[in-house]
Amino acid sequence: MKLDRLLSVSDFERAAKKFLPRCVYGYVRGGTEDERSLRANRQAFDELGFLPRGLNVVDKRELSTELWGRRYAMPLGIAPTGLAGLLRHECDLDLARAAQQARVPFIISGSSSVPLEKLQEEDRDNWYQAYFPGDRARMSRILDRLRAAKIDVLVVTIDTCVAANRENNARMDFIIPFRMTPRLLLDGMLHPRWSVGVFLKTLYANGIPRFANLYEEIGPPITQEPAHGFRTGRDRLGWDDMVWLREQWKGRLVLKGVMHPLDAEKAEQIGADGIIVSNHGGRQLDGTIAPLAALPAIIDTVSERLPVMIDGGFRRGTDVLKAIALGAKLVFVGRATLYGAAVAGEAGARRVLSILATELDRDMALLGCASLSEVTAALLKTRAGAAFEAANYD
Ligand SMILES: Cc1cc2nc3c(=O)[nH]c(=O)nc-3n(C[C@H](O)[C@H](O)[C@H](O)COP(=O)(O)O)c2cc1C
């Protein structure tokens, strides 16, 4: 595959769709139930338009941004995505390397399969996303593991207290614990490059993929239910646990999956260092508003000191600029880089990041801005009839 023939994130999605078995592509693309949240994420970008300025001198453009004293090359990062190893052999490593090369953050998923200690090699500044069980003794042991692996930024996902209703996965027999069925076998046979290059290669090199980073120990293969259950007790987790966690964890603490302004306020009160406004890419509660639509009210609620980040549906530089204009500090992409990695591993994920960087640079200039601080809500207009919150951007 000639990567320079793929010009946009959508091109990568089309190529990934061809390469991946239907069940794996469906797992990545899909949302839950009627996919209302998934659709809302993309539609929100159409409700906002730009009012660009002309004749601003924009020959010296600066895309880099600073967060907690670290400088990132652009306001973009790679969101945590579980089971990425089904798209590419050791896909987590490809994503971590691509992020490191592009000088952007990569969040290791709690449901990933390359051990986080290995992902941390070569001085990478990865963040770690936890799916904590509702059990403080176990949480303590996970924190010990993170400290030993020199993880500094801990991201706690708060939108996954119970398993989501992913009917599309169930229809294609794609369920965890994973079981081989005739339908899956046929799907694999129809995608021989994936079967040989990913499935068999992984089985041969590492055996059945494991939940390597969910708990304090390397977990069981994805064909087995973990001894303590896959999601045991997550619905017991509450704000008290976050207060406790804040006392235990001296590194940066970020809450991911914040949608309500009152939760954003609580996150700041318990001393979180940042939040990620997210509806899990439309993969948890169906029928939520888009994170982009939730952003203005959250920005209005928290103090300027709290970095507000966002993810959900970002596919273009212009999408990222809309979130920056509304006050986001950093934007994460989930599926975009996964499609890149599915097509060509690290090189594919790098190409996707570089396409987004080029778009961001060009679009910022076309908007009349030389730096991100100039990208403000004064350059946005809601489309006629759009139901966007805090819609007065004039
Ligand atoms: C295949 C896949 C797996 C995901 N796994 C996780 C996960 O393990 N933990 C988590 O917090 N979010 C997970 N997410 C959600 C992403 O972190 C992110 O919120 C979402 O993908 C952003 O939307 P986008 O894919 O449209 O960019 C996953 C998303 C996808 C597509």
Coordinates of C-alpha atoms and ligand atoms in Angstrom, one line a residue:
M1 CA 0.0 0.0 0.0
K2 CA 1.5 3.3 -1.1
L3 CA 0.8 5.5 2.0
D4 CA 1.2 8.8 0.1
R5 CA -1.9 7.8 -2.0
L6 CA -4.0 8.0 1.2
L7 CA -4.7 11.7 1.6
S8 CA -7.2 11.9 4.5
V9 CA -8.4 10.0 7.6
S10 CA -11.4 8.8 5.5
D11 CA -9.0 7.3 2.9
F12 CA -7.4 5.3 5.8
E13 CA -10.8 4.2 7.0
R14 CA -11.7 2.8 3.6
A15 CA -8.4 1.0 3.3
A16 CA -8.7 -0.4 6.9
K17 CA -12.2 -1.6 6.1
K18 CA -10.8 -3.7 3.2
F19 CA -8.0 -5.2 5.2
L20 CA -9.8 -6.0 8.4
P21 CA -12.4 -8.8 8.9
R22 CA -15.9 -7.4 9.2
C23 CA -16.1 -8.2 12.9
V24 CA -12.9 -6.3 13.7
Y25 CA -13.8 -3.3 11.5
G26 CA -17.3 -3.3 13.1
Y27 CA -15.8 -3.3 16.6
V28 CA -13.7 -0.3 15.8
R29 CA -16.3 1.7 13.8
G30 CA -19.3 0.9 15.8
G31 CA -21.2 2.6 18.6
T32 CA -24.0 1.3 20.8
E33 CA -27.7 0.5 20.2
D34 CA -29.0 2.9 17.6
E35 CA -25.7 4.8 17.3
R36 CA -27.2 8.1 18.1
S37 CA -24.2 9.2 20.1
L38 CA -21.8 8.1 17.3
R39 CA -23.7 10.2 14.7
A40 CA -24.1 13.2 17.0
N41 CA -20.3 13.4 17.4
R42 CA -19.8 14.0 13.7
Q43 CA -22.9 16.1 13.2
A44 CA -21.8 18.6 15.9
F45 CA -19.0 19.8 13.6
D46 CA -21.5 20.7 10.9
E47 CA -23.4 22.9 13.3
L48 CA -20.5 25.2 13.6
G49 CA -19.0 27.2 10.8
F50 CA -15.9 29.5 10.6
L51 CA -15.8 33.2 9.9
P52 CA -12.2 33.5 8.7
R53 CA -10.1 36.7 8.8
G54 CA -8.1 37.8 5.7
L55 CA -4.8 39.7 5.4
N56 CA -3.6 38.6 8.8
V57 CA 0.2 37.9 8.5
V58 CA 0.5 34.2 9.1
D59 CA 3.8 33.3 7.6
K60 CA 5.3 32.2 11.0
R61 CA 2.9 29.6 12.3
E62 CA 3.2 27.8 15.6
L63 CA 1.2 24.6 16.3
S64 CA 2.9 23.5 19.5
T65 CA 1.2 23.7 22.8
E66 CA 2.2 23.4 26.5
L67 CA 0.5 21.2 29.0
W68 CA 1.8 20.9 32.6
G69 CA 5.2 22.1 31.5
R70 CA 5.5 19.6 28.7
R71 CA 5.6 20.9 25.1
Y72 CA 3.7 18.9 22.5
A73 CA 4.2 19.4 18.8
M74 CA 0.4 20.0 18.2
P75 CA -2.8 20.0 20.2
L76 CA -3.5 16.4 19.4
G77 CA -3.0 13.1 21.1
I78 CA -3.9 9.4 20.7
A79 CA -6.9 8.2 22.9
P80 CA -6.8 4.9 24.7
T81 CA -8.2 2.0 22.6
G82 CA -8.6 -1.5 23.9
L83 CA -8.0 -4.6 21.9
A84 CA -6.0 -2.7 19.3
G85 CA -3.9 -5.8 19.0
L86 CA -6.7 -7.3 16.9
L87 CA -6.0 -4.8 14.1
R88 CA -2.3 -5.2 13.9
H89 CA 0.3 -7.4 15.6
E90 CA 1.4 -5.4 18.8
C91 CA -0.6 -2.4 17.6
D92 CA -0.2 -0.6 21.0
L93 CA 3.5 -0.4 20.3
D94 CA 2.9 1.0 16.8
L95 CA 0.7 3.7 18.3
A96 CA 3.1 4.6 21.1
R97 CA 6.0 4.9 18.7
A98 CA 4.0 7.0 16.2
A99 CA 3.0 9.4 19.1
Q100 CA 6.5 9.6 20.3
Q101 CA 7.8 10.4 16.9
A102 CA 5.1 13.1 16.4
R103 CA 5.7 14.5 19.9
V104 CA 2.2 14.0 21.0
P105 CA 0.8 12.1 24.0
F106 CA -0.4 8.5 23.7
I107 CA -2.8 7.0 26.3
I108 CA -2.3 3.3 27.0
S109 CA -5.6 1.6 27.4
G110 CA -6.4 -0.5 30.4
S111 CA -7.7 -3.1 28.0
S112 CA -4.6 -3.2 25.8
S113 CA -2.4 -6.3 25.2
V114 CA 1.2 -5.1 25.1
P115 CA 2.4 -4.9 28.7
L116 CA 2.7 -1.2 29.7
E117 CA 6.3 -1.8 30.9
K118 CA 7.2 -2.6 27.3
L119 CA 5.3 0.4 26.0
Q120 CA 7.3 2.6 28.5
E121 CA 10.7 1.6 27.1
E122 CA 12.8 4.1 25.1
D123 CA 11.8 6.9 27.5
R124 CA 8.3 7.3 26.2
D125 CA 6.0 9.8 27.9
N126 CA 2.8 7.6 27.7
W127 CA -0.2 8.3 29.8
Y128 CA -2.2 5.3 31.3
Q129 CA -5.9 4.9 31.2
A130 CA -7.4 2.9 34.1
Y131 CA -10.6 0.9 34.2
F132 CA -10.5 0.7 38.0
P133 CA -12.4 -2.0 39.9
G134 CA -14.4 -0.8 42.8
D135 CA -11.8 -2.2 45.3
R136 CA -9.2 0.1 46.8
A137 CA -6.8 -2.7 47.7
R138 CA -6.6 -3.7 44.0
M139 CA -6.4 0.0 42.9
S140 CA -3.5 0.5 45.3
R141 CA -1.6 -2.4 43.7
I142 CA -2.3 -1.1 40.2
L143 CA -0.9 2.3 41.3
D144 CA 2.2 0.5 42.5
R145 CA 2.6 -1.0 39.1
L146 CA 2.2 2.4 37.4
R147 CA 4.7 4.0 39.7
A148 CA 7.2 1.2 39.0
A149 CA 6.7 1.7 35.3
K150 CA 7.3 5.5 35.6
I151 CA 3.8 6.4 34.4
D152 CA 3.2 10.0 35.4
V153 CA -0.3 10.8 33.9
L154 CA -3.2 8.6 35.1
V155 CA -6.4 8.9 33.2
V156 CA -9.5 7.4 34.9
T157 CA -12.4 6.6 32.5
I158 CA -15.7 7.4 34.3
D159 CA -18.2 6.6 31.6
T160 CA -17.9 2.8 31.8
C161 CA -19.5 1.8 35.1
V162 CA -21.2 -1.2 33.3
A163 CA -20.7 -2.9 29.9
A164 CA -22.2 -1.1 26.9
N165 CA -24.8 -2.6 24.7
R166 CA -22.8 -3.2 21.5
E167 CA -25.4 -5.1 19.5
N168 CA -23.4 -4.7 16.3
N169 CA -20.5 -6.7 17.9
A170 CA -22.8 -9.4 19.2
R171 CA -24.4 -9.8 15.8
M172 CA -21.0 -10.6 14.3
D173 CA -20.1 -13.0 17.2
F174 CA -17.5 -10.5 18.4
I175 CA -17.8 -10.8 22.2
I176 CA -15.5 -11.1 25.2
P177 CA -14.6 -13.7 26.4
F178 CA -13.7 -14.3 22.7
R179 CA -14.9 -17.6 21.2
M180 CA -14.2 -18.9 17.7
T181 CA -17.4 -19.5 15.8
P182 CA -18.1 -20.6 12.1
R183 CA -19.0 -17.0 11.3
L184 CA -15.7 -15.7 12.7
L185 CA -13.8 -18.4 10.9
L186 CA -15.4 -17.5 7.6
D187 CA -14.7 -13.8 8.2
G188 CA -11.1 -14.6 8.8
M189 CA -10.9 -16.8 5.6
L190 CA -12.2 -13.9 3.6
H191 CA -9.5 -11.7 4.9
P192 CA -6.4 -13.8 4.4
R193 CA -3.8 -11.0 4.7
W194 CA -5.2 -10.2 8.2
S195 CA -5.4 -13.8 9.2
V196 CA -1.8 -14.5 8.3
G197 CA -0.3 -11.1 9.1
V198 CA -2.1 -10.4 12.4
F199 CA -4.0 -13.4 13.7
L200 CA -1.5 -16.2 13.1
K201 CA 1.5 -13.9 13.6
T202 CA 0.2 -12.9 17.1
L203 CA -0.7 -16.5 18.0
Y204 CA 2.7 -17.7 17.0
A205 CA 4.7 -14.8 18.6
N206 CA 2.8 -14.2 21.8
G207 CA -0.1 -16.8 22.1
I208 CA -3.6 -15.6 22.6
P209 CA -3.7 -11.8 23.3
R210 CA -4.1 -11.0 27.0
F211 CA -5.5 -8.2 29.0
A212 CA -2.0 -7.2 30.0
N213 CA -2.7 -3.8 31.6
L214 CA -6.1 -4.1 33.3
Y215 CA -4.9 -5.0 36.8
E216 CA -1.7 -5.3 38.8
E217 CA -0.7 -8.5 37.0
I218 CA -0.7 -9.6 33.4
G219 CA -4.3 -10.7 32.9
P220 CA -5.7 -13.8 31.3
P221 CA -6.1 -14.3 27.5
I222 CA -9.1 -12.6 25.9
T223 CA -10.8 -16.0 25.6
Q224 CA -11.2 -16.2 29.4
E225 CA -13.1 -14.1 31.9
P226 CA -10.5 -12.6 34.3
A227 CA -10.6 -14.3 37.7
H228 CA -12.1 -11.2 39.4
G229 CA -14.5 -10.6 36.5
F230 CA -14.0 -8.3 33.7
R231 CA -15.8 -5.3 35.1
T232 CA -16.3 -6.4 38.7
G233 CA -17.4 -3.6 41.0
R234 CA -16.8 -0.8 38.6
D235 CA -20.4 0.3 39.3
R236 CA -19.4 0.8 42.9
L237 CA -16.8 3.5 42.1
G238 CA -17.8 6.9 43.3
W239 CA -16.5 10.4 43.9
D240 CA -15.2 9.3 47.4
D241 CA -12.9 6.9 45.6
M242 CA -11.6 9.7 43.4
V243 CA -10.9 11.8 46.6
W244 CA -9.0 8.8 48.0
L245 CA -7.2 8.3 44.7
R246 CA -6.1 11.9 44.6
E247 CA -4.5 11.4 48.0
Q248 CA -2.7 8.3 46.8
W249 CA -1.6 9.4 43.4
K250 CA 1.0 12.2 43.3
G251 CA 1.3 12.2 39.5
R252 CA -1.2 13.9 37.2
L253 CA -4.8 12.8 37.4
V254 CA -7.2 13.2 34.5
L255 CA -10.8 12.1 34.4
K256 CA -12.0 10.9 31.0
G257 CA -15.7 10.7 30.0
V258 CA -16.8 13.9 31.6
M259 CA -19.9 15.3 29.9
H260 CA -21.9 17.2 32.6
P261 CA -20.7 20.6 33.8
L262 CA -21.4 19.5 37.4
D263 CA -19.0 16.6 37.0
A264 CA -16.4 18.9 35.5
E265 CA -16.8 21.1 38.6
K266 CA -16.5 18.1 40.9
A267 CA -13.4 16.9 39.0
E268 CA -11.8 20.3 39.7
Q269 CA -12.9 20.3 43.3
I270 CA -11.2 16.9 44.0
G271 CA -8.0 18.2 42.6
A272 CA -7.9 16.6 39.1
D273 CA -5.2 18.0 36.9
G274 CA -7.4 17.9 33.8
I275 CA -10.5 16.4 32.2
I276 CA -11.3 14.8 28.9
V277 CA -14.8 15.7 27.6
S278 CA -15.9 12.5 25.9
N279 CA -18.7 10.1 25.2
H280 CA -16.3 7.3 24.6
G281 CA -16.6 7.8 20.8
G282 CA -20.3 7.0 21.0
R283 CA -19.6 3.6 22.5
Q284 CA -21.2 3.8 25.9
L285 CA -24.6 5.5 26.6
D286 CA -26.5 6.0 23.4
G287 CA -28.2 9.3 22.8
T288 CA -25.7 11.6 24.5
I289 CA -25.0 15.0 23.0
A290 CA -21.6 15.3 21.2
P291 CA -18.6 16.2 23.3
L292 CA -18.1 19.3 21.1
A293 CA -21.6 20.4 22.0
A294 CA -21.0 19.7 25.7
L295 CA -17.7 21.7 25.7
P296 CA -18.9 25.3 25.9
A297 CA -20.9 24.8 29.1
I298 CA -18.0 22.9 30.7
I299 CA -15.5 25.6 29.8
D300 CA -17.9 28.2 31.4
T301 CA -18.1 26.1 34.6
V302 CA -14.5 25.3 35.4
S303 CA -11.7 27.7 36.2
E304 CA -9.2 28.7 33.5
R305 CA -6.5 26.7 35.3
L306 CA -8.1 23.3 34.6
P307 CA -7.0 22.0 31.2
V308 CA -10.1 20.8 29.3
M309 CA -9.4 18.2 26.7
I310 CA -11.8 16.5 24.3
D311 CA -12.4 13.5 22.0
G312 CA -15.1 12.1 19.8
G313 CA -15.4 12.2 16.0
F314 CA -12.4 14.2 15.2
R315 CA -11.2 13.5 11.6
R316 CA -10.0 16.8 10.2
G317 CA -7.8 19.7 11.1
T318 CA -10.9 21.9 10.9
D319 CA -12.6 19.7 13.5
V320 CA -9.7 20.2 15.9
L321 CA -9.7 24.0 15.3
K322 CA -13.4 24.2 16.2
A323 CA -12.7 22.5 19.6
I324 CA -9.6 24.8 20.2
A325 CA -11.8 27.8 19.4
L326 CA -14.3 26.7 22.0
G327 CA -11.5 26.4 24.6
A328 CA -10.2 22.9 24.4
K329 CA -6.5 22.5 25.3
L330 CA -5.9 19.2 23.5
V331 CA -7.9 16.9 21.2
F332 CA -7.6 13.1 21.2
V333 CA -8.3 10.8 18.3
G334 CA -9.3 7.2 18.7
R335 CA -10.4 5.6 15.4
A336 CA -8.3 7.9 13.1
T337 CA -4.9 6.5 14.2
L338 CA -6.4 3.0 14.6
Y339 CA -7.3 3.0 10.9
G340 CA -3.7 4.2 10.2
A341 CA -2.2 1.4 12.3
A342 CA -4.5 -1.2 10.7
V343 CA -3.3 -0.2 7.2
A344 CA 0.4 0.1 7.9
G345 CA 1.3 -0.3 11.6
E346 CA 3.5 2.5 13.0
A347 CA 4.0 4.1 9.5
G348 CA 0.3 4.3 9.0
A349 CA -0.4 5.9 12.4
R350 CA 2.4 8.3 11.7
R351 CA 1.0 9.2 8.3
V352 CA -2.4 9.9 9.9
L353 CA -0.9 12.2 12.5
S354 CA 1.1 13.9 9.8
I355 CA -2.0 14.4 7.7
L356 CA -3.8 16.0 10.7
A357 CA -0.8 18.2 11.4
T358 CA -0.6 19.4 7.8
E359 CA -4.4 20.1 7.8
L360 CA -4.1 21.9 11.1
D361 CA -1.3 24.1 9.9
R362 CA -3.0 25.0 6.6
D363 CA -6.5 25.5 8.1
M364 CA -5.1 27.7 10.9
A365 CA -3.5 30.0 8.3
L366 CA -6.7 30.0 6.2
L367 CA -8.6 31.0 9.3
G368 CA -6.2 34.0 9.7
C369 CA -4.3 32.7 12.7
A370 CA -0.6 32.2 13.3
S371 CA -0.9 30.5 16.7
L372 CA -3.5 28.5 18.6
S373 CA -4.1 31.3 21.1
E374 CA -5.5 33.3 18.2
V375 CA -8.1 30.6 17.4
T376 CA -11.0 31.8 19.4
A377 CA -14.8 31.6 19.4
A378 CA -15.0 35.0 17.7
L379 CA -14.1 33.0 14.5
L380 CA -17.1 30.7 14.8
K381 CA -20.7 31.0 13.9
T382 CA -23.5 28.5 14.6
R383 CA -25.4 27.4 11.5
A384 CA -28.9 28.7 11.2
G385 CA -31.2 26.6 13.3
A386 CA -28.4 24.7 15.0
A387 CA -29.1 23.6 18.6
F388 CA -25.6 24.3 19.9
E389 CA -25.3 25.2 23.6
A390 CA -24.0 28.6 24.6
A391 CA -24.5 29.5 20.9
N392 CA -23.6 33.2 21.0
Y393 CA -20.1 33.3 19.5
D394 CA -20.4 36.7 17.8
Ligands
LIG1 C1 -11.8 0.4 19.2 C2 -11.9 1.3 20.4 C3 -11.5 0.9 21.7 C4 -11.6 1.8 22.7 N1 -11.2 1.4 24.0 C5 -11.2 2.3 25.0 C6 -10.6 2.0 26.2 O1 -10.0 0.9 26.4 N2 -10.6 2.9 27.2 C7 -11.2 4.2 27.0 O2 -11.2 5.0 28.0 N3 -11.7 4.5 25.9 C8 -11.7 3.6 24.8 N4 -12.2 4.0 23.6 C9 -12.7 5.4 23.4 C10 -11.6 6.3 23.0 O3 -10.6 6.5 24.0 C11 -12.1 7.7 22.5 O4 -12.9 8.2 23.6 C12 -12.9 7.6 21.2 O5 -12.4 6.7 20.4 C13 -12.9 9.0 20.6 O6 -13.7 9.0 19.4 P1 -13.1 8.8 17.9 O7 -12.8 7.3 17.8 O8 -14.2 9.2 17.1 O9 -11.9 9.6 17.8 C14 -12.2 3.1 22.5 C15 -12.5 3.5 21.2 C16 -12.4 2.6 20.2 C17 -12.8 3.1 18.8

